XYZ file of C-alpha atoms in Angstrom:
562
model
C 0.017 0.026 -0.003
C 2.748 2.363 0.013
C 2.155 4.116 -3.241
C 4.579 6.686 -4.646
C 7.703 7.192 -3.030
C 8.414 10.814 -2.016
C 6.544 11.459 1.185
C 7.414 15.049 0.801
C 3.856 16.285 0.538
C 3.150 19.386 2.632
C 0.363 18.812 5.025
C -1.392 22.088 3.962
C -1.919 20.435 0.527
C -4.390 18.031 1.980
C -7.969 18.820 2.204
C -9.312 18.622 5.947
C -11.810 15.804 6.330
C -13.797 14.331 9.044
C -11.836 12.961 11.885
C -11.938 9.212 12.534
C -11.595 8.570 16.253
C -10.952 5.188 17.345
C -10.965 3.871 20.893
C -7.730 3.590 22.583
C -9.142 0.647 24.433
C -11.923 -2.054 24.067
C -15.212 -0.609 22.998
C -17.626 -0.477 25.751
C -21.200 0.631 26.749
C -21.008 3.610 24.244
C -21.151 1.329 21.183
C -24.495 0.444 19.546
C -25.960 -2.762 20.880
C -24.906 -5.474 18.294
C -27.654 -7.210 16.153
C -28.193 -10.840 17.108
C -26.566 -13.084 14.464
C -27.986 -16.230 13.063
C -25.451 -19.133 12.772
C -23.646 -19.200 9.604
C -24.617 -21.939 7.174
C -21.392 -23.554 5.534
C -22.019 -25.301 2.067
C -19.535 -27.175 0.046
C -17.762 -25.156 -2.570
C -14.677 -27.426 -3.057
C -12.269 -26.861 -6.028
C -9.700 -29.256 -7.354
C -6.970 -27.328 -5.462
C -9.091 -26.914 -2.385
C -11.240 -30.040 -1.727
C -12.335 -29.078 1.776
C -13.241 -25.423 0.953
C -16.740 -24.282 2.274
C -18.672 -21.149 1.586
C -21.095 -19.033 3.616
C -22.540 -15.530 3.570
C -23.111 -13.192 6.365
C -25.089 -9.895 6.665
C -23.264 -6.891 8.198
C -24.643 -3.397 8.729
C -23.936 -0.875 5.994
C -23.523 1.663 8.700
C -22.233 0.227 11.916
C -23.387 3.194 13.813
C -26.901 2.206 12.650
C -26.938 -1.613 13.350
C -30.603 -2.018 12.809
C -30.467 -0.256 9.373
C -29.606 -1.357 5.959
C -27.268 -4.512 5.646
C -24.682 -5.613 2.903
C -23.612 -9.072 2.442
C -20.237 -10.478 2.769
C -19.085 -13.786 0.995
C -16.932 -16.000 3.328
C -14.846 -19.251 2.846
C -13.566 -21.601 5.282
C -11.079 -24.483 5.506
C -12.313 -26.088 8.825
C -9.872 -27.380 11.439
C -9.460 -31.219 11.889
C -7.142 -31.529 14.889
C -8.242 -31.903 18.354
C -6.476 -28.940 19.280
C -8.372 -25.839 18.019
C -6.734 -22.537 17.918
C -9.751 -20.537 16.747
C -10.506 -18.843 13.533
C -7.566 -17.608 11.396
C -8.850 -14.602 9.266
C -6.755 -14.028 6.129
C -6.868 -11.031 3.820
C -4.914 -10.499 0.465
C -4.601 -6.715 0.505
C -5.876 -4.312 -2.134
C -7.995 -2.522 -1.016
C -10.322 -4.245 -3.467
C -8.772 -7.753 -3.392
C -10.977 -10.783 -3.146
C -10.030 -12.997 -0.013
C -12.248 -16.001 -0.904
C -9.511 -18.051 -2.428
C -6.812 -16.996 0.064
C -8.276 -19.443 2.826
C -7.559 -22.406 0.663
C -4.155 -21.163 -0.278
C -3.136 -20.473 3.303
C -4.584 -23.693 4.737
C -2.693 -25.642 2.038
C 0.627 -23.720 2.193
C 1.026 -24.004 6.027
C 2.275 -27.256 7.615
C -0.717 -29.699 7.783
C -0.310 -29.887 11.608
C -0.522 -26.054 12.020
C -3.319 -25.624 9.362
C -5.259 -28.554 11.158
C -5.530 -26.313 14.347
C -7.305 -23.458 12.746
C -10.481 -22.627 10.894
C -8.977 -20.696 8.084
C -11.477 -17.914 7.171
C -11.207 -15.962 3.795
C -13.686 -13.262 2.929
C -14.464 -10.825 0.240
C -14.684 -7.269 1.889
C -17.680 -5.132 1.424
C -18.008 -4.198 -2.166
C -15.682 -6.816 -3.426
C -16.132 -9.923 -5.542
C -19.066 -12.185 -4.234
C -20.038 -9.660 -1.759
C -23.293 -7.697 -2.245
C -23.354 -5.136 -3.636
C -20.264 -5.543 -5.745
C -19.084 -2.223 -6.956
C -18.326 -1.548 -10.674
C -18.362 2.217 -11.171
C -17.345 2.435 -14.801
C -16.914 -0.910 -16.686
C -14.037 -0.821 -19.151
C -12.204 2.072 -17.629
C -8.979 0.315 -18.325
C -9.953 -0.826 -21.874
C -6.920 -0.367 -24.367
C -5.455 1.726 -25.775
C -5.562 4.426 -23.177
C -3.933 7.868 -23.754
C -0.206 7.921 -22.850
C 0.124 8.237 -19.201
C 2.676 10.934 -19.394
C 0.748 13.944 -20.265
C 1.543 15.278 -23.839
C 0.918 19.030 -23.412
C -2.201 20.744 -21.888
C -4.543 18.714 -23.960
C -3.394 15.227 -23.015
C -3.439 16.253 -19.447
C -6.977 17.781 -19.651
C -8.257 14.400 -21.318
C -6.785 12.345 -18.549
C -8.138 14.622 -15.843
C -11.548 14.155 -17.536
C -11.274 10.380 -17.384
C -10.541 10.623 -13.628
C -13.477 12.921 -13.112
C -15.818 10.680 -15.169
C -14.963 7.694 -13.066
C -15.457 9.696 -9.806
C -18.720 11.000 -11.023
C -19.846 7.584 -12.279
C -19.134 6.091 -8.806
C -21.171 8.860 -7.302
C -24.073 8.255 -9.449
C -24.270 4.581 -9.148
C -23.421 4.273 -5.401
C -24.199 7.419 -3.640
C -25.919 5.575 -0.653
C -22.913 3.131 -0.318
C -19.758 5.091 -0.791
C -19.764 6.832 2.554
C -19.318 3.335 4.129
C -16.662 1.878 1.870
C -13.586 2.464 4.065
C -11.166 0.694 6.121
C -12.667 1.343 9.514
C -16.001 0.011 8.221
C -14.285 -3.092 6.962
C -12.530 -3.709 10.293
C -15.845 -3.419 11.981
C -17.004 -5.929 9.599
C -14.371 -8.344 10.713
C -15.630 -8.080 14.247
C -19.110 -9.162 13.108
C -17.454 -12.100 11.408
C -15.738 -12.956 14.700
C -19.213 -12.923 16.495
C -20.704 -15.014 13.731
C -18.016 -17.572 14.255
C -18.810 -17.377 18.005
C -15.274 -16.631 18.695
C -13.942 -14.477 21.616
C -10.710 -13.734 19.675
C -9.446 -13.845 16.179
C -6.202 -14.811 14.751
C -5.321 -12.909 11.584
C -2.900 -12.975 8.697
C -2.808 -9.964 6.369
C -0.814 -9.049 3.360
C -0.060 -5.556 1.858
C -3.267 -3.478 2.553
C -4.425 -6.167 4.789
C -1.733 -5.094 7.192
C -3.168 -1.697 7.629
C -6.638 -3.203 7.897
C -5.424 -5.585 10.690
C -3.603 -2.630 12.496
C -6.820 -0.655 12.425
C -8.833 -3.755 13.782
C -6.276 -4.175 16.533
C -6.787 -0.478 17.471
C -10.437 -0.881 17.588
C -10.525 -4.275 19.457
C -7.159 -5.179 21.066
C -8.779 -7.368 23.526
C -10.348 -9.393 20.555
C -6.750 -10.177 18.998
C -5.122 -13.496 19.831
C -2.354 -13.532 17.142
C -1.849 -11.093 14.270
C 0.818 -11.488 11.545
C 1.185 -8.750 9.127
C 3.323 -9.293 5.921
C 4.604 -6.320 3.703
C 3.401 -3.490 5.563
C 1.751 -0.253 4.613
C 3.237 2.905 6.186
C 0.369 4.082 8.356
C 1.962 7.572 8.405
C 1.516 7.975 4.726
C -2.196 6.850 4.083
C -2.669 7.450 1.166
C -1.260 10.184 -0.963
C 2.244 10.193 0.467
C 2.323 6.526 0.356
C 1.751 6.504 -3.395
C 4.566 9.027 -3.981
C 6.851 6.782 -2.044
C 5.826 3.859 -4.168
C 6.708 5.674 -7.401
C 10.296 6.055 -6.264
C 10.419 2.418 -5.020
C 9.064 0.929 -8.263
C 11.375 2.951 -10.453
C 14.377 1.465 -8.231
C 12.788 -1.952 -8.686
C 12.447 -1.566 -12.537
C 16.127 -0.646 -12.627
C 16.976 -3.762 -10.656
C 15.141 -5.602 -13.398
C 16.979 -3.789 -16.078
C 20.301 -4.749 -14.446
C 19.304 -8.503 -14.162
C 18.338 -8.226 -18.065
C 21.983 -6.850 -18.567
C 23.592 -9.525 -16.483
C 21.917 -12.086 -18.747
C 22.902 -10.368 -22.229
C 23.889 -13.845 -23.555
C 20.253 -14.795 -23.368
C 18.273 -11.615 -24.163
C 20.845 -9.721 -26.304
C 19.980 -6.236 -25.000
C 23.274 -5.075 -23.855
C 25.501 -5.419 -20.783
C 25.001 -1.907 -19.623
C 21.823 -1.524 -17.349
C 21.479 2.003 -18.354
C 21.521 1.095 -22.027
C 19.051 -1.626 -21.463
C 16.689 0.765 -19.677
C 17.067 3.324 -22.442
C 15.941 0.455 -24.801
C 12.939 -0.084 -22.643
C 11.987 3.731 -22.948
C 12.530 3.469 -26.698
C 10.104 0.720 -26.807
C 7.582 2.712 -24.791
C 8.007 5.525 -27.288
C 7.413 3.316 -30.143
C 4.275 1.887 -28.788
C 2.752 5.342 -28.463
C 2.893 5.568 -32.142
C 1.978 1.948 -32.962
C 0.606 -0.051 -30.064
C 1.497 -3.693 -30.081
C -1.379 -5.922 -31.252
C -3.575 -2.798 -31.271
C -3.830 -2.946 -27.596
C -0.451 -2.314 -25.895
C 0.323 1.335 -25.831
C 2.551 3.132 -23.110
C 0.085 2.777 -20.301
C -0.561 -0.949 -21.146
C 3.213 -1.446 -21.287
C 3.560 0.041 -17.758
C 0.689 -2.090 -16.545
C 2.508 -5.292 -17.925
C 5.770 -4.674 -16.383
C 4.524 -3.299 -13.093
C 3.974 -6.894 -11.730
C 7.718 -7.459 -12.220
C 8.013 -4.982 -9.298
C 5.944 -7.182 -7.187
C 7.614 -10.489 -7.941
C 10.888 -11.100 -9.748
C 9.660 -14.573 -10.795
C 8.000 -12.893 -13.672
C 11.188 -11.333 -14.906
C 12.177 -14.081 -17.246
C 8.802 -14.004 -19.117
C 8.874 -10.126 -19.256
C 12.422 -10.010 -20.464
C 11.757 -12.545 -23.246
C 8.757 -10.472 -24.418
C 11.084 -7.193 -24.343
C 13.829 -8.950 -26.218
C 11.508 -10.233 -28.857
C 10.127 -6.828 -29.479
C 13.554 -4.972 -29.595
C 15.649 -7.515 -31.346
C 13.098 -9.282 -33.669
C 10.587 -6.633 -34.142
C 7.947 -9.363 -32.810
C 5.168 -7.900 -30.786
C 3.383 -11.129 -30.168
C 5.156 -12.055 -26.913
C 4.619 -8.438 -25.625
C 0.774 -8.660 -26.428
C 0.687 -12.143 -24.744
C 2.484 -10.733 -21.775
C -0.048 -7.826 -21.465
C -2.936 -10.304 -21.734
C -1.360 -12.354 -18.886
C -0.408 -9.407 -16.431
C -1.751 -6.137 -17.403
C -5.164 -6.598 -18.891
C -8.147 -5.662 -16.839
C -11.298 -7.812 -16.839
C -14.589 -7.432 -14.893
C -12.987 -8.442 -11.684
C -10.293 -5.866 -12.212
C -12.931 -3.312 -12.738
C -14.547 -4.299 -9.396
C -11.302 -4.326 -7.651
C -10.577 -0.793 -8.890
C -13.848 0.573 -8.056
C -13.383 -0.690 -4.375
C -9.803 0.475 -4.336
C -10.740 4.018 -5.246
C -13.779 3.988 -2.882
C -11.554 2.980 0.209
C -8.547 5.118 -0.607
C -10.561 8.206 -1.418
C -12.710 7.952 1.554
C -10.029 6.829 4.170
C -7.896 9.887 3.880
C -7.772 13.478 2.471
C -6.224 13.948 -1.016
C -5.383 17.360 -2.649
C -8.509 18.723 -4.229
C -6.399 21.158 -6.208
C -5.233 19.634 -9.362
C -2.103 21.962 -9.597
C -0.833 20.171 -6.439
C -0.911 16.779 -8.142
C 0.719 18.262 -11.398
C 3.661 19.636 -9.482
C 4.050 16.740 -7.288
C 4.056 14.249 -10.056
C 6.166 16.187 -12.464
C 8.715 16.569 -9.522
C 8.692 12.756 -8.714
C 8.702 11.808 -12.597
C 11.874 13.714 -13.122
C 13.449 11.360 -10.829
C 11.306 8.081 -11.113
C 9.794 7.987 -14.574
C 8.789 4.406 -14.782
C 5.377 4.495 -13.299
C 4.824 7.926 -11.623
C 2.304 9.195 -13.965
C 0.652 5.805 -14.431
C -0.033 5.724 -10.734
C -1.205 9.348 -10.589
C -3.988 8.569 -12.981
C -4.794 5.557 -11.114
C -5.447 7.558 -8.107
C -6.583 10.592 -9.598
C -10.334 10.056 -9.007
C -9.690 10.974 -5.475
C -9.059 14.539 -6.469
C -12.845 14.630 -7.542
C -14.267 12.020 -5.177
C -17.911 12.795 -4.446
C -17.708 11.912 -0.717
C -15.830 13.720 1.968
C -12.785 11.951 3.130
C -12.056 10.842 6.760
C -8.765 11.334 8.598
C -6.701 8.053 8.997
C -6.881 6.703 12.429
C -3.898 6.556 14.753
C -2.898 2.792 14.891
C -0.662 3.176 17.966
C -1.184 0.108 20.154
C 0.112 -0.803 23.528
C -2.600 -3.281 24.531
C -2.425 -5.869 21.645
C -0.630 -9.150 22.218
C 2.669 -9.784 20.431
C 2.395 -8.903 16.738
C 4.547 -10.483 14.127
C 5.728 -8.107 11.200
C 7.284 -9.367 8.215
C 8.955 -7.196 5.684
C 11.489 -7.282 2.757
C 14.010 -4.539 2.675
C 13.493 -3.695 -1.129
C 9.686 -4.190 -1.296
C 8.422 -1.592 -4.038
C 4.743 -1.760 -3.091
C 5.198 -1.397 0.455
C 8.709 -0.044 1.121
C 10.718 -1.159 4.234
C 10.031 2.066 6.047
C 6.438 0.972 6.453
C 7.361 -2.162 8.424
C 9.670 -0.157 10.830
C 7.100 2.505 11.257
C 4.455 0.096 12.287
C 6.935 -1.946 14.407
C 7.531 1.188 16.481
C 3.790 2.039 16.808
C 2.655 -1.457 18.031
C 4.404 -2.009 21.422
C 5.818 -5.564 21.812
C 5.720 -6.372 18.088
C 8.436 -8.308 16.551
C 10.027 -7.323 13.058
C 11.451 -10.100 10.894
C 13.320 -8.852 7.822
C 14.193 -10.415 4.414
C 17.376 -8.893 3.735
C 17.810 -7.915 0.083
C 14.299 -9.200 -0.999
C 12.459 -7.176 -3.374
C 9.208 -9.373 -3.742
C 6.045 -8.253 -2.194
C 4.591 -10.942 0.011
C 7.385 -12.757 1.815
C 5.555 -15.716 3.508
C 4.085 -18.775 1.950
C 5.872 -17.920 -1.238
C 8.968 -19.970 -1.106
C 11.340 -18.463 1.663
C 11.736 -21.238 4.127
C 13.297 -18.961 6.712
C 10.569 -16.517 6.574
C 7.992 -19.085 6.744
C 9.568 -20.691 9.807
C 8.854 -17.588 11.773
C 5.193 -17.316 10.713
C 4.631 -20.958 11.297
C 6.310 -20.964 14.730
C 4.250 -17.836 15.603
C 0.843 -19.473 14.549
C 1.816 -22.740 16.403
C 2.872 -21.096 19.616
C 2.395 -17.549 19.728
C 6.018 -16.898 20.296
C 7.951 -14.244 18.315
C 11.579 -13.781 17.862
C 13.240 -11.294 19.986
C 16.414 -9.414 19.188
C 19.543 -9.458 21.485
C 21.107 -6.118 22.030
C 20.131 -2.732 20.671
C 18.679 -3.488 17.276
C 15.269 -2.734 15.724
C 15.262 -6.116 13.776
C 14.414 -9.030 15.628
C 15.323 -11.681 12.996
C 16.814 -11.585 9.560
C 16.542 -14.025 6.624
C 18.287 -14.139 3.383
C 16.420 -13.269 0.268
C 15.637 -16.055 -2.315
C 18.052 -16.240 -5.195
C 17.227 -14.161 -8.350
C 15.362 -16.013 -11.062
C 17.316 -17.668 -13.866
C 16.513 -16.775 -17.502
C 13.716 -18.565 -19.291
C 15.336 -21.662 -20.925
C 13.100 -21.198 -23.994
C 14.579 -17.644 -24.480
C 18.049 -19.011 -23.999
C 17.429 -21.544 -26.634
C 16.995 -18.695 -29.172
C 13.430 -19.924 -29.973
C 10.970 -16.931 -30.867
C 8.227 -17.408 -28.387
C 6.084 -15.168 -26.355
C 5.881 -16.317 -22.939
C 8.072 -18.671 -21.366
C 7.467 -19.579 -17.773
C 7.565 -17.877 -14.441
C 10.673 -18.719 -12.421
C 9.959 -21.482 -9.926
C 10.559 -20.377 -6.087
C 8.814 -23.331 -4.614
C 6.629 -26.346 -5.368
C 4.312 -26.126 -8.133
C 0.699 -25.637 -7.055
C -2.654 -25.177 -8.809
C -3.347 -21.584 -8.978
C -6.587 -19.745 -8.784
C -6.954 -16.917 -10.800
C -7.387 -13.740 -8.754
C -8.541 -10.330 -9.635
C -6.433 -7.515 -10.884
C -6.865 -5.663 -7.703
C -5.629 -2.168 -6.739
C -1.957 -2.178 -5.703
C -1.413 -1.197 -2.129
C -1.736 2.413 -2.872
C -1.854 2.619 -6.421
C -0.385 0.076 -8.724
C -2.499 -2.658 -10.016
C -1.053 -5.907 -10.468
C -2.416 -8.838 -12.726
C -3.419 -12.223 -11.629
C -1.490 -14.709 -13.851
C -1.931 -18.282 -13.878
C 0.705 -19.236 -11.414
C 3.074 -21.957 -12.238
C 4.945 -21.773 -9.034
C 4.187 -21.206 -5.339
C 5.725 -17.715 -5.502
C 3.586 -16.969 -8.554
C 0.363 -18.388 -6.986
C 0.818 -16.088 -4.013
C 1.399 -12.988 -6.064
C -1.605 -13.907 -8.330
C -3.760 -13.895 -5.131
C -2.471 -10.696 -3.482
C -4.404 -7.642 -3.965
C -1.681 -5.374 -4.307
C -1.687 -1.867 -2.948
C -1.048 0.492 -5.811
């Protein structure tokens, strides 16, 4: 969720919103009386990958301050416990906001050691507005249909057209969902989680959240510290930057990660034939981008679509071989087919992506104040683009509806917490979607938390994706509740080495002219579920490719914060 890297936005640029005040202690008599809940009815919804998966639905108040009023429906999934020892429900969230969590239950249950998974009811859910929950938002179907205008504004007319698209999206949301938008926000979703807890008849929850799910978990823990048993937060949103500053921070971080990819391509010049100098390889990428502005590949991959295609490589380096093959084929062989195929795999939006983006904007624009003066956006993004051109303007337009959002913004809650049990925080040092500073910031805000770091890792989502060392810390915590503790004066409690970089695609190495190749394998192959192309933690959208490895499966599920 840490979009755009600069975090240098003046507080005065933000529009003051309604203050969100969360209790510093467990909610008491001042809360509205909760509505009695009927027992959940679980039905079989097994898949080949998850043969024990069950489904249910749950009605929750649209407005939690009016518990007897209108309701919305959440779609839930469960993999039930089988062991005699029962540690309660483990709620899981893949991030977004806007990411569907129904498949996450099966993935987590299948990825944990069987002995540990058997002790939990692993619970997935589609947050309000998402996926199978009702109503499911879709503000403006086809908003990302290709070919979009170049994301980097070309003069006043190009900027005016792009601003108009953002305004049109915000207006469409306001017209279709005027009665719902005031209640699509992180605090409301956290309160939904407590209704899920009650429906499960559980005094406390366990929780595993990725990306935006880390912020959701932190907000829940602030609301109900006495109702948290265990909480693991992987790839952490910086709560100090929600959301405008976090997006700026992300821009810098994704540009750095893109340069890491260019350097990897240069190291494998014998395969990709794009040169041994990373700067020259990057220059070739930007020449490709310029050529696509004049002649989109396959009639659908222009500059914006190219950025959408390569952004997933910033989340997960297992995609680098396939992306490099497509890049090489276009530059060296004038073959645009692999590039078009890569776009269809990683960048192309579908109905699920439209839904995810609608919820993404609804949550982010409501959660926190954004500049309402477009001149602030223009100055900030040109300043960042000058240093980090890879995705700055792409990300700006992804978030631009917030400048025109039809609902007043809230003020992000303070998630400082000294009452919650030990929280396990897991973070890669070179994560672009949620930069390392976010993990450190939350560690400082939650007293008694433990910070486990993947040193040198650049992937987003560092557990259950192939790193055994990181997994050992998560598994030990879920099994026993114990967290690692540093010895001496250090902020990091444990450190794991990053996984090795991927190897080049053997198909590309053979010299064959083919489009795709395969994702690099970082763990045992698993059957993937195709997730939605959800909003990145604070801005960047990531596709949901068919996974061919554990790492790719995980990253196909995560609803990345753009």
